[in-house]
JSON list of C-alpha atoms in Angstrom, two decimals:
[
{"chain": "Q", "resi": 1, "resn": "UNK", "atom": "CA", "xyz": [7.90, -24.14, -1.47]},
{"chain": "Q", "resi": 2, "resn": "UNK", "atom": "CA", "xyz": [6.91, -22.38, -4.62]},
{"chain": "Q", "resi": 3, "resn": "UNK", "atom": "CA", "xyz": [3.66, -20.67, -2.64]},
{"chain": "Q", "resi": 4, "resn": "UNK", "atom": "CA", "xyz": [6.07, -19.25, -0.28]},
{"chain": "Q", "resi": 5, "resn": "UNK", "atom": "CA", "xyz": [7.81, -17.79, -2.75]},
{"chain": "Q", "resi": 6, "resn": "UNK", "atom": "CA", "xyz": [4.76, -16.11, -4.76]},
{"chain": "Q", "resi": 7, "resn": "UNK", "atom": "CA", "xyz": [3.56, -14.83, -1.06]},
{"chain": "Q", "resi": 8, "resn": "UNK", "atom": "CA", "xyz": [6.95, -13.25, -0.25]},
{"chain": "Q", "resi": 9, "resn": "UNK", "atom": "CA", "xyz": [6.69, -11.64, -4.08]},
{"chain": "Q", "resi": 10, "resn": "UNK", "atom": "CA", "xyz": [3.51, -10.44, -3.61]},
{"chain": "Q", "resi": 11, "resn": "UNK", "atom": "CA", "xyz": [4.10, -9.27, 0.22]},
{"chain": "Q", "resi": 12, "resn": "UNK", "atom": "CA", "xyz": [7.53, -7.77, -0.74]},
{"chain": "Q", "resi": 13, "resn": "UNK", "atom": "CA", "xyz": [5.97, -4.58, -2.86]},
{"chain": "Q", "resi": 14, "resn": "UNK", "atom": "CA", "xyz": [2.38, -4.58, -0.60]},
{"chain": "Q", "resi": 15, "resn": "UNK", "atom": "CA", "xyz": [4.94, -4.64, 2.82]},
{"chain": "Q", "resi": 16, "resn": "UNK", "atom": "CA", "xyz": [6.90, -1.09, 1.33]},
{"chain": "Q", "resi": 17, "resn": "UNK", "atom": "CA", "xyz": [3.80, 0.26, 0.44]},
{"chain": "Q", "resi": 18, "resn": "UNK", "atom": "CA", "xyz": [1.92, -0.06, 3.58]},
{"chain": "Q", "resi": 19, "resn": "UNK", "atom": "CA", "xyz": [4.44, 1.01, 5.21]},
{"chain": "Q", "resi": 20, "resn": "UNK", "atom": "CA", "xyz": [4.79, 4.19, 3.40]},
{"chain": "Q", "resi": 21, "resn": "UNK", "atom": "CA", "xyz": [1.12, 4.84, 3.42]},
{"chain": "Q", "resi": 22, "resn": "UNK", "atom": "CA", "xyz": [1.39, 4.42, 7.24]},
{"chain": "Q", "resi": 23, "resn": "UNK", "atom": "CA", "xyz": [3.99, 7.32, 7.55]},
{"chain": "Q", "resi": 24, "resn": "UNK", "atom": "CA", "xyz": [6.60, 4.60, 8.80]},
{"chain": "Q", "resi": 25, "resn": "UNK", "atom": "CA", "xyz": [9.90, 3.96, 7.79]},
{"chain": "Q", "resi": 26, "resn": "UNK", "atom": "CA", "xyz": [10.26, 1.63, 4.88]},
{"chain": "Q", "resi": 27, "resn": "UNK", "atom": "CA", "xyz": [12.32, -0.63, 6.10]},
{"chain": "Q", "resi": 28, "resn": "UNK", "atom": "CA", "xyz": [10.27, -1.22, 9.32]},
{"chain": "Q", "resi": 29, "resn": "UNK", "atom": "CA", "xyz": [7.33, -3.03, 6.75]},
{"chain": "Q", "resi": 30, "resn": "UNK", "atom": "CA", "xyz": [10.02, -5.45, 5.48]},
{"chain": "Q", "resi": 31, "resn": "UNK", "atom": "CA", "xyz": [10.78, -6.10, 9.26]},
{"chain": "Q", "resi": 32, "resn": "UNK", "atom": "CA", "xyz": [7.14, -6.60, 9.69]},
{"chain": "Q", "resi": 33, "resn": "UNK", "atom": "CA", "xyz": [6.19, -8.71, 6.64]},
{"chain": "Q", "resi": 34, "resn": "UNK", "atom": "CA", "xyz": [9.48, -10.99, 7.70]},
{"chain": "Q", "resi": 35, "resn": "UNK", "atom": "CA", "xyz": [8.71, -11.31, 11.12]},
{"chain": "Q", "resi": 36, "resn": "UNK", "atom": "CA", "xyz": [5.27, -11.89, 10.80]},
{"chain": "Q", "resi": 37, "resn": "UNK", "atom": "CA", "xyz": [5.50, -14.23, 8.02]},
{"chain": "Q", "resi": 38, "resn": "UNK", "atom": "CA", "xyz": [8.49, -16.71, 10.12]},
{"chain": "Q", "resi": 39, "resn": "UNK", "atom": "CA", "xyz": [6.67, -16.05, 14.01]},
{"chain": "Q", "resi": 40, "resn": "UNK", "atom": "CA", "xyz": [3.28, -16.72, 13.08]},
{"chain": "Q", "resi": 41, "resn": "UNK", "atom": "CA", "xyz": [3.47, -19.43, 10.38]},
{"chain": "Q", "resi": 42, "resn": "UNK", "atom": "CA", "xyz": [5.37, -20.79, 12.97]},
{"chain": "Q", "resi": 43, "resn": "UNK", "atom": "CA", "xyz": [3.11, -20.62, 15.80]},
{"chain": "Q", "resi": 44, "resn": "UNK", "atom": "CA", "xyz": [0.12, -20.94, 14.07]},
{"chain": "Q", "resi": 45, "resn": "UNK", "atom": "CA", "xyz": [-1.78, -24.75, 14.26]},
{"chain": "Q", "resi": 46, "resn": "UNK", "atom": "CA", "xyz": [-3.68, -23.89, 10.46]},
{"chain": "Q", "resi": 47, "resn": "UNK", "atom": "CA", "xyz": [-1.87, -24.66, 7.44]},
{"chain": "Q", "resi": 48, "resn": "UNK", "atom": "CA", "xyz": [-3.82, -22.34, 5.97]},
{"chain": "Q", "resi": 49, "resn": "UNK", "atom": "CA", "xyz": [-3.18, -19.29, 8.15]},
{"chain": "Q", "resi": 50, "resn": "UNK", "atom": "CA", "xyz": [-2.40, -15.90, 6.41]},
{"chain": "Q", "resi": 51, "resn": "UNK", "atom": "CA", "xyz": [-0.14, -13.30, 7.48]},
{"chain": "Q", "resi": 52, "resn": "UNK", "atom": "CA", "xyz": [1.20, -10.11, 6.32]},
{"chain": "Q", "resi": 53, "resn": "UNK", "atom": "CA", "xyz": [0.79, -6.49, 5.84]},
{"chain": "Q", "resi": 54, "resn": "UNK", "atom": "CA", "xyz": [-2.94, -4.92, 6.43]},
{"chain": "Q", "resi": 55, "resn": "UNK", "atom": "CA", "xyz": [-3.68, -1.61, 4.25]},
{"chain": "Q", "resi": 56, "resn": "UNK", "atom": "CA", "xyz": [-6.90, -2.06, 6.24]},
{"chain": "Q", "resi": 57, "resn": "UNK", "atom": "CA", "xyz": [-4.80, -0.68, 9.40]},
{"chain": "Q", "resi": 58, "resn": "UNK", "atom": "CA", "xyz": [-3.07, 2.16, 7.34]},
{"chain": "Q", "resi": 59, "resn": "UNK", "atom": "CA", "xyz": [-5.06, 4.68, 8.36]},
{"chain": "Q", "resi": 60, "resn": "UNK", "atom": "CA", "xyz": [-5.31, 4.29, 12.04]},
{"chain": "Q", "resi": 61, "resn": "UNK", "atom": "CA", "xyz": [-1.14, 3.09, 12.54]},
{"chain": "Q", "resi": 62, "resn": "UNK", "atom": "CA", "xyz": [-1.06, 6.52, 10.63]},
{"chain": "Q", "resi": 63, "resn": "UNK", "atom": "CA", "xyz": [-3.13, 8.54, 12.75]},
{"chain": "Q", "resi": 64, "resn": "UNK", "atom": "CA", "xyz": [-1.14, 6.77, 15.81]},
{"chain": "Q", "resi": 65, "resn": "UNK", "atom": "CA", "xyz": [2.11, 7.52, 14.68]},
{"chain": "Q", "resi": 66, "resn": "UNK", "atom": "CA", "xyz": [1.50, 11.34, 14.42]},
{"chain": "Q", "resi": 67, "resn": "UNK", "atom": "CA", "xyz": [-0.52, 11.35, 17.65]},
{"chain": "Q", "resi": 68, "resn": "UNK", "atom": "CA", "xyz": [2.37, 9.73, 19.97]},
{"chain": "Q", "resi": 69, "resn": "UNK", "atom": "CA", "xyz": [5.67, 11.55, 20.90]},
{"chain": "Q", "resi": 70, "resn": "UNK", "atom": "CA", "xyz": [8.06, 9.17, 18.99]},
{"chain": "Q", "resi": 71, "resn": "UNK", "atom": "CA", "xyz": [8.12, 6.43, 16.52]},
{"chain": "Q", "resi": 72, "resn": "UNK", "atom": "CA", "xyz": [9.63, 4.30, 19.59]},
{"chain": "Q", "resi": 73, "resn": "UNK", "atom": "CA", "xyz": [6.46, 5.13, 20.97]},
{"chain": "Q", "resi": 74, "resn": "UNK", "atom": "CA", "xyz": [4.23, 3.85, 18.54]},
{"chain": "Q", "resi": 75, "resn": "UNK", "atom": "CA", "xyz": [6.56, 0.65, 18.39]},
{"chain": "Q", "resi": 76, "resn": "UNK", "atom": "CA", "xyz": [5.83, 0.12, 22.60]},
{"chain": "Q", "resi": 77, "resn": "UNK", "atom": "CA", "xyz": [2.48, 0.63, 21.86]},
{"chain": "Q", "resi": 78, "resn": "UNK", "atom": "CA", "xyz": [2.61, -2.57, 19.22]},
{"chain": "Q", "resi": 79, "resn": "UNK", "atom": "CA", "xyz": [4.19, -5.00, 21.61]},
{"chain": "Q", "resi": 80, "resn": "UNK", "atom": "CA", "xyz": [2.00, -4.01, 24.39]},
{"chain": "Q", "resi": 81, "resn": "UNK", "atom": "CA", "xyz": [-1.39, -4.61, 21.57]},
{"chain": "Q", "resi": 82, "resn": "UNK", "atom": "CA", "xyz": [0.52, -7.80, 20.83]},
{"chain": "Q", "resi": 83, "resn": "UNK", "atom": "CA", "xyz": [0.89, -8.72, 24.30]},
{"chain": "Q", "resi": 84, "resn": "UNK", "atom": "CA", "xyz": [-3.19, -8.21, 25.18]},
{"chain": "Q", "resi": 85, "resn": "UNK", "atom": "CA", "xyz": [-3.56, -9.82, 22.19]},
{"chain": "Q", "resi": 86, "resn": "UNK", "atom": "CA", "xyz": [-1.40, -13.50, 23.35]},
{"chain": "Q", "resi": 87, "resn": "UNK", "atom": "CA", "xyz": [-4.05, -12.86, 26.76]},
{"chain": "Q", "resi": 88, "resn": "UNK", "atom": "CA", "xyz": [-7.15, -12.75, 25.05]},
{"chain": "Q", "resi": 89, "resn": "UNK", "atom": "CA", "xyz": [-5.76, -15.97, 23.43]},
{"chain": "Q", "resi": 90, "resn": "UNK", "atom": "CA", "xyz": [-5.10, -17.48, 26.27]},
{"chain": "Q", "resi": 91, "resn": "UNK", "atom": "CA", "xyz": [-8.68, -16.55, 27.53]},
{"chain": "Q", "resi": 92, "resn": "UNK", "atom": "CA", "xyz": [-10.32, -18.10, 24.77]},
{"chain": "Q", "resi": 93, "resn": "UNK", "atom": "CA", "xyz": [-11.93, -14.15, 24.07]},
{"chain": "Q", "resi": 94, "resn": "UNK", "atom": "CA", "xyz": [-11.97, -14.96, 20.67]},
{"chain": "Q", "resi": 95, "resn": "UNK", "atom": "CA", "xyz": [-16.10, -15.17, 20.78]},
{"chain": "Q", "resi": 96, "resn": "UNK", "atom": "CA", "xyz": [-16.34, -11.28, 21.62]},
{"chain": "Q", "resi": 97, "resn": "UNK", "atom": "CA", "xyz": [-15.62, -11.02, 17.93]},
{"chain": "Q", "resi": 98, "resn": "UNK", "atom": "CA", "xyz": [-19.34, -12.36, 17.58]},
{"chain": "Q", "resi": 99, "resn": "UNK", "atom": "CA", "xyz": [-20.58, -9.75, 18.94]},
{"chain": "Q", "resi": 100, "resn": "UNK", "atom": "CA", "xyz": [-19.05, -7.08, 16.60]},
{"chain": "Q", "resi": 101, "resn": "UNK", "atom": "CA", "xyz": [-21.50, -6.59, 13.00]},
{"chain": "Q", "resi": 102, "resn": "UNK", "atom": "CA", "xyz": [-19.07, -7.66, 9.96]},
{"chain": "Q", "resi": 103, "resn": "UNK", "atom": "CA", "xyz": [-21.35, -4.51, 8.27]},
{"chain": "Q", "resi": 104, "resn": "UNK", "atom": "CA", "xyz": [-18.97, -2.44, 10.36]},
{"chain": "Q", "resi": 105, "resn": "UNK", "atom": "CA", "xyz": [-15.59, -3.91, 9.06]},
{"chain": "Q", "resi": 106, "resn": "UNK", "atom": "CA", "xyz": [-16.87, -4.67, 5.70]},
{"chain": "Q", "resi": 107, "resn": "UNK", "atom": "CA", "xyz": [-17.88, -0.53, 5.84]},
{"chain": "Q", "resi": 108, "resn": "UNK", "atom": "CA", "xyz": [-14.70, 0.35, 7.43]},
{"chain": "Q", "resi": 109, "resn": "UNK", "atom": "CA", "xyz": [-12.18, -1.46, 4.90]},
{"chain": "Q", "resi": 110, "resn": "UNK", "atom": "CA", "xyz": [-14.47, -0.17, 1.83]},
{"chain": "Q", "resi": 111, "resn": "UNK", "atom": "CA", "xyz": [-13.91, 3.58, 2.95]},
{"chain": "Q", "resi": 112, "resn": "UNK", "atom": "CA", "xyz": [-9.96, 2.96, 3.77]},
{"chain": "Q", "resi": 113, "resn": "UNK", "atom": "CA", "xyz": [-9.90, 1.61, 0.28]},
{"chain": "Q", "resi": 114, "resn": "UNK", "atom": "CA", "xyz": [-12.12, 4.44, -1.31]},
{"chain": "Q", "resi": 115, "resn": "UNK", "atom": "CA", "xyz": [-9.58, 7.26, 0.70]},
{"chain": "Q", "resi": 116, "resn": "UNK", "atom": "CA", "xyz": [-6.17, 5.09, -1.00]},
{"chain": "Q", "resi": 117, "resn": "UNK", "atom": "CA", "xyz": [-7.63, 5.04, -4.32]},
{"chain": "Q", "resi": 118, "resn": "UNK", "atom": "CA", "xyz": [-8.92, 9.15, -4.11]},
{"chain": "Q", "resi": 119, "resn": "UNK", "atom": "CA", "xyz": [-5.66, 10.24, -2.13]},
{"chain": "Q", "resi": 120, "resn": "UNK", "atom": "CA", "xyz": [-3.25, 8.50, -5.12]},
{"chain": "Q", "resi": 121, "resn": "UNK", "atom": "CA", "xyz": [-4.57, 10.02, -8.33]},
{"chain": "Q", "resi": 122, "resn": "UNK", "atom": "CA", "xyz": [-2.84, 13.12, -7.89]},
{"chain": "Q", "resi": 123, "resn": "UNK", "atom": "CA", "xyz": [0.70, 11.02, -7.69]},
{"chain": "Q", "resi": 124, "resn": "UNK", "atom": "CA", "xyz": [-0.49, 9.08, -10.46]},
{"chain": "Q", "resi": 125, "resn": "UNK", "atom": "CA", "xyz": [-0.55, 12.09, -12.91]},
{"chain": "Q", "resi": 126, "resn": "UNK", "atom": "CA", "xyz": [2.72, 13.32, -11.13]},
{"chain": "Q", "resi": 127, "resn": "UNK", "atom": "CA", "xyz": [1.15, 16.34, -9.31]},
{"chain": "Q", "resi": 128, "resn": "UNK", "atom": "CA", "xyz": [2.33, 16.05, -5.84]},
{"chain": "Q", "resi": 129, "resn": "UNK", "atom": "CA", "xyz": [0.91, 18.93, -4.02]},
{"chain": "Q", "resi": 130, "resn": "UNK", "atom": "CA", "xyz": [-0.14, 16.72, -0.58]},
{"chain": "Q", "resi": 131, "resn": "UNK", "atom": "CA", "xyz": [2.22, 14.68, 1.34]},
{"chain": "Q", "resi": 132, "resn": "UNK", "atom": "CA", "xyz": [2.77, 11.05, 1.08]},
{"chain": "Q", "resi": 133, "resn": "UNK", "atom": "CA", "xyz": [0.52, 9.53, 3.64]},
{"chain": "Q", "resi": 134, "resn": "UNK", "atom": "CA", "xyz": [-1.98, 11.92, 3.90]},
{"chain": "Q", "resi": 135, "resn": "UNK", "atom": "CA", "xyz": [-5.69, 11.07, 4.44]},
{"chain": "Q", "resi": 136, "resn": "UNK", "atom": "CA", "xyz": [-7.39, 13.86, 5.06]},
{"chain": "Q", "resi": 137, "resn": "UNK", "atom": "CA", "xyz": [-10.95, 14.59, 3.34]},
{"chain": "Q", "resi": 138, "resn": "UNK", "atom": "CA", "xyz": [-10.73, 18.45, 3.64]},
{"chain": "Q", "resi": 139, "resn": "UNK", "atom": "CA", "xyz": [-7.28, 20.27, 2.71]},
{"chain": "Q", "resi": 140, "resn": "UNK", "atom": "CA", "xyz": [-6.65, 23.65, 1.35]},
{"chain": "Q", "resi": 141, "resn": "UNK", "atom": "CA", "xyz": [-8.95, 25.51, 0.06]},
{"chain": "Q", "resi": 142, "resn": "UNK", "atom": "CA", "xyz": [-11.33, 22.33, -0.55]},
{"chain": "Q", "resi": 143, "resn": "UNK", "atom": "CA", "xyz": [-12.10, 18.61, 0.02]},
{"chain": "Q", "resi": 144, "resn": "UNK", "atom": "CA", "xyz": [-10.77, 15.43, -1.67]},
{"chain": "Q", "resi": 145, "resn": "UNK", "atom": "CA", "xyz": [-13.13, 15.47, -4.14]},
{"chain": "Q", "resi": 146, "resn": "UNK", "atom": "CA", "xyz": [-12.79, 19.37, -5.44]},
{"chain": "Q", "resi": 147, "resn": "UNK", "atom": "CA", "xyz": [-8.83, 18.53, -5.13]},
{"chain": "Q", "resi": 148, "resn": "UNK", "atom": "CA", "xyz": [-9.04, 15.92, -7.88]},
{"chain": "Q", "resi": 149, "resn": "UNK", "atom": "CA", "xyz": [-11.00, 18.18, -10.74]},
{"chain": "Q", "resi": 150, "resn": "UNK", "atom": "CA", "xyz": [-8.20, 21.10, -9.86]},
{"chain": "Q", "resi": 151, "resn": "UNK", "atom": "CA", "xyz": [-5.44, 18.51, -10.13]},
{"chain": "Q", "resi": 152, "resn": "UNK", "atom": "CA", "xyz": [-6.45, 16.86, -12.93]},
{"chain": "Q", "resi": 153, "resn": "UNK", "atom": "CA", "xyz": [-7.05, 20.27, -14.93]},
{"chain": "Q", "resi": 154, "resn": "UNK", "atom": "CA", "xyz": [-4.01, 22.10, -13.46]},
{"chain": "Q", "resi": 155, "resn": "UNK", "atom": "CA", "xyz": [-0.82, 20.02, -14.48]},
{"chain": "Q", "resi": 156, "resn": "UNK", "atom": "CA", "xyz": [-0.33, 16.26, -15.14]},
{"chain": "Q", "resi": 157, "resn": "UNK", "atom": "CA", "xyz": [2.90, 14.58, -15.99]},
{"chain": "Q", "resi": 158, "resn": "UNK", "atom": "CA", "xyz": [3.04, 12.46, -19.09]},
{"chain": "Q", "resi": 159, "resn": "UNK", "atom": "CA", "xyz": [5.86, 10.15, -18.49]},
{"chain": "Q", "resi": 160, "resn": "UNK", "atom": "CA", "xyz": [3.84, 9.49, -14.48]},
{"chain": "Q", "resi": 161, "resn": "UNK", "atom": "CA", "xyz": [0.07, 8.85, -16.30]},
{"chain": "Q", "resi": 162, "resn": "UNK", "atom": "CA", "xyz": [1.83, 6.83, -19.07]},
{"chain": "Q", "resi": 163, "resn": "UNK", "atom": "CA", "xyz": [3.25, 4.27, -15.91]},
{"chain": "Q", "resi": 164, "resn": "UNK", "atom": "CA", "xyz": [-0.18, 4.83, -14.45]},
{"chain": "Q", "resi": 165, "resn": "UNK", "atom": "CA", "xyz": [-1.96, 3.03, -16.87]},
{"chain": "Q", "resi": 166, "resn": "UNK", "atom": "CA", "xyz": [0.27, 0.69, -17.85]},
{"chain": "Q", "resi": 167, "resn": "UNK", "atom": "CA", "xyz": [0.67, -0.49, -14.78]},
{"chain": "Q", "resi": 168, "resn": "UNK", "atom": "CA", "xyz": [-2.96, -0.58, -13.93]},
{"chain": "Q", "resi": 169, "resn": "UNK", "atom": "CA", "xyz": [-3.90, -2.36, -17.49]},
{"chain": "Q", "resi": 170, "resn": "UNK", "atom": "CA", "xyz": [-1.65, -4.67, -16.89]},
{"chain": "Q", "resi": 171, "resn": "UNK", "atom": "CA", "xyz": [-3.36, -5.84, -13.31]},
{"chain": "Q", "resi": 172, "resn": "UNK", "atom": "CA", "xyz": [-6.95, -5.75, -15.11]},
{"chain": "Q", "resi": 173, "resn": "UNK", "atom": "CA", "xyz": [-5.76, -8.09, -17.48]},
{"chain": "Q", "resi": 174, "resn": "UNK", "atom": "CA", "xyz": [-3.49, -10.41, -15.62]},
{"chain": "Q", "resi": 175, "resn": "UNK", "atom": "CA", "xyz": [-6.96, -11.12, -13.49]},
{"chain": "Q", "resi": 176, "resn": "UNK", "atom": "CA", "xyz": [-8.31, -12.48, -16.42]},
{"chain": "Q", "resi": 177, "resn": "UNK", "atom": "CA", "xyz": [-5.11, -13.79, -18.50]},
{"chain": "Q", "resi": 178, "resn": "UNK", "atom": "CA", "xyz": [-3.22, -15.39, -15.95]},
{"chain": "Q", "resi": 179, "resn": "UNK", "atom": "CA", "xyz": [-2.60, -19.54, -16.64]},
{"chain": "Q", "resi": 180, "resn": "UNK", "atom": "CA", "xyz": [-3.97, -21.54, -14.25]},
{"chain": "Q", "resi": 181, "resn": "UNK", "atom": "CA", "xyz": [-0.97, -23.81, -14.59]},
{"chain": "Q", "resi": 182, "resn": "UNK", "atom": "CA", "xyz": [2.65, -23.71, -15.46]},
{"chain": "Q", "resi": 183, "resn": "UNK", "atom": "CA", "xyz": [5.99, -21.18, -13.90]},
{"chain": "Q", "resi": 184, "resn": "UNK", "atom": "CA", "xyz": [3.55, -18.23, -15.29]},
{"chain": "Q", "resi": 185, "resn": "UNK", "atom": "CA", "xyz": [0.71, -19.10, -12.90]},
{"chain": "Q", "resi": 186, "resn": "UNK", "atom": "CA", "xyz": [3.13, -18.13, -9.93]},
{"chain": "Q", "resi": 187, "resn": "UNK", "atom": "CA", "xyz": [4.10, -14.70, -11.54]},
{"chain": "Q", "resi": 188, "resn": "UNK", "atom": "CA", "xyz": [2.40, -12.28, -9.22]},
{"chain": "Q", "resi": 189, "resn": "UNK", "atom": "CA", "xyz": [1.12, -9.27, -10.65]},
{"chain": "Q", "resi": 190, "resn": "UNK", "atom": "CA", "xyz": [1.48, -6.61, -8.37]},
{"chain": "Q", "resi": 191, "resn": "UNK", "atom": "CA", "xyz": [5.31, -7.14, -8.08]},
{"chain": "Q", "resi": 192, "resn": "UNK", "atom": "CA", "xyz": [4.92, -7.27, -12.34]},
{"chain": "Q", "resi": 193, "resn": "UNK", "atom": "CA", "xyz": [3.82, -3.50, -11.93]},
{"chain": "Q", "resi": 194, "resn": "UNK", "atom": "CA", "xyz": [6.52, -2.65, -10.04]},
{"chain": "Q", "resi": 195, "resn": "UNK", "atom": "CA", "xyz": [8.45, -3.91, -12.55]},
{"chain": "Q", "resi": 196, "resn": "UNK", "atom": "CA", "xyz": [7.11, -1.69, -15.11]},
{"chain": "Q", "resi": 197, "resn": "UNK", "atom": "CA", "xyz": [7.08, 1.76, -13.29]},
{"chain": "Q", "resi": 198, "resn": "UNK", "atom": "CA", "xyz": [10.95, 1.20, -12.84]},
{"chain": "Q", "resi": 199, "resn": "UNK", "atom": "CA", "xyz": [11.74, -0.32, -16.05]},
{"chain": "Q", "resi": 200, "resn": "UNK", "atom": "CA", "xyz": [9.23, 1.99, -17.93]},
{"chain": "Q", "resi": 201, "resn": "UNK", "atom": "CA", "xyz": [10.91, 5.12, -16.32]},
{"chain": "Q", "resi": 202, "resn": "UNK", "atom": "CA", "xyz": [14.41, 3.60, -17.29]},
{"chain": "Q", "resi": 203, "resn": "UNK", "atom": "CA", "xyz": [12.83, 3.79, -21.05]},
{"chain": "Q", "resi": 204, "resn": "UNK", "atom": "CA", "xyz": [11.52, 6.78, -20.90]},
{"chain": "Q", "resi": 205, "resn": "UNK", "atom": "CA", "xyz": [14.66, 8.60, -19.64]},
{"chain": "Q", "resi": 206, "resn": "UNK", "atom": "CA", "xyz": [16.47, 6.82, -22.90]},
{"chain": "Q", "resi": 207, "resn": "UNK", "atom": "CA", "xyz": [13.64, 7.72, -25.42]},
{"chain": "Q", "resi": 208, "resn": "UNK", "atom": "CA", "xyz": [12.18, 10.58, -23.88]},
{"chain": "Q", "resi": 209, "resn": "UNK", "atom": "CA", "xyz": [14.44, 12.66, -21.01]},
{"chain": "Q", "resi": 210, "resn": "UNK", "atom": "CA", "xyz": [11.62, 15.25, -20.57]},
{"chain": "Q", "resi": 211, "resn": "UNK", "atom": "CA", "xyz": [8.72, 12.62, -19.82]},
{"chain": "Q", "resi": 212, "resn": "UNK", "atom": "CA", "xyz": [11.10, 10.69, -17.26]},
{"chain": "Q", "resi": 213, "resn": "UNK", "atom": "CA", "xyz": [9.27, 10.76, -13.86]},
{"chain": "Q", "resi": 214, "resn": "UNK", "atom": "CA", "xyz": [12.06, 13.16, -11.76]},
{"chain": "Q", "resi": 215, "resn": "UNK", "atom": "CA", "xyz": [13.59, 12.09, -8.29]},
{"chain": "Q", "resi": 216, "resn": "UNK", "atom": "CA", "xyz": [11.18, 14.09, -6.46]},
{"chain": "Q", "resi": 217, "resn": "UNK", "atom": "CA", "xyz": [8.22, 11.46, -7.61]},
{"chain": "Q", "resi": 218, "resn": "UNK", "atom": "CA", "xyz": [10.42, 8.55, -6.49]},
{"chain": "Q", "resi": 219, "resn": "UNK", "atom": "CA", "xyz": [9.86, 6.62, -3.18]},
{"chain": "Q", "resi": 220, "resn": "UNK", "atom": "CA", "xyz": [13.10, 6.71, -2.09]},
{"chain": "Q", "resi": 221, "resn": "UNK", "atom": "CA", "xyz": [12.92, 10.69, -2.22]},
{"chain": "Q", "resi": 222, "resn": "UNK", "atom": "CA", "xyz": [9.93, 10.90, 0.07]},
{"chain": "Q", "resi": 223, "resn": "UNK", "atom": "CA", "xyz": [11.32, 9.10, 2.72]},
{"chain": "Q", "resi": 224, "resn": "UNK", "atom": "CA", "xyz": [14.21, 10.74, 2.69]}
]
């Protein structure tokens, strides 16, 4: 019982955030995570079967999304992938996955990972002058890379890169710190930084109003 919990906590903030990075709606990942995580721990024979939300697929349910007509669209388009997916079970298909070089996942999950990390530094120093889900290498006047020297030398928030690396210092060290036994050892540490971007805003709005990270940086205000 208690691993199902620490999966939920750690699938609860990863869920929203794939999700958003996919251009979908927010609550659709929670739909996903919950769905996937009662159907297929319940169909699967493994006890040791994993399930949840892939930021390996953000970029191409992105790119999906934005190429179909509609959002129901993209969601037909699901169930009929899940549906070839229950035939090539039934098949027994699963060797063709042999036949496919793990170089070329292992490449392709590296450069979705490189593209996430690149594409959020701008948000993390509160300049937002891209929108939320984009992964494009060359925009404006520039690429990614030229992007990131003009945004870092342009305008940063201080309240935004004070979160930043809090947050982030605190997932470097819990990595290293975190008991191996004990209630602690079930504390997972992504759902901790959560934790500290909302309760470190609250702060900052009490100590200092001016550094407080403003609605239009908020989650809720992109989707909306």
């Amino acid at each position: 019982m208690s691993a199902s919990i620490v999966v939920s906590l750690v699938a609860l903030p990863l869920c929203l955030g794939v999700a958003l990075a996919s251009g979908a709606p927010l609550f659709s990942g929670l739909i996903a995570g919950i769905v996937g995580g009662i159907v297929v721990g319940g169909l699967s024979r493994s006890p040791l079967s994993v399930s949840g939300p892939a930021a390996g697929l953000t970029v191409i349910v992105l790119d999906t999304i934005n190429s179909l007509p509609s959002y129901q669209v993209f969601l037909s388009v699901v169930v009929l992938a899940g549906l070839i997916q229950l035939a090539l079970s039934a098949a027994r298909a699963g060797i063709l996955g042999e036949f496919i070089p793990s170089s070329v996942i292992s490449g392709m999950l590296a450069s979705i990972g490189l593209i996430l990390v690149l594409k959020q530094i701008p948000f993390a120093i509160g300049y937002e002058v891209e929108a939320e889900g984009s992964f494009e290498f060359a925009s404006g006047n520039g690429n990614t890379f030229t992007n990131l020297f003009v945004f870092l030398s342009r305008k940063f928030e201080a309240g935004a890169l004070i979160i930043s690396l809090a947050g982030l210092a605190f997932l470097f060290w819990w990595d290293s710190a975190k008991p191996k036994q004990g209630p602690f050892s079930f504390l997972p540490g992504p759902l901790v930084a959560v934790l500290i971007g909302v309760i470190g805003n609250a702060l900052l709005g009490v100590i200092l109003p001016s550094w407080k990270i403003g609605t239009e940086h908020l989650v809720g205000h992109v989707r909306q």
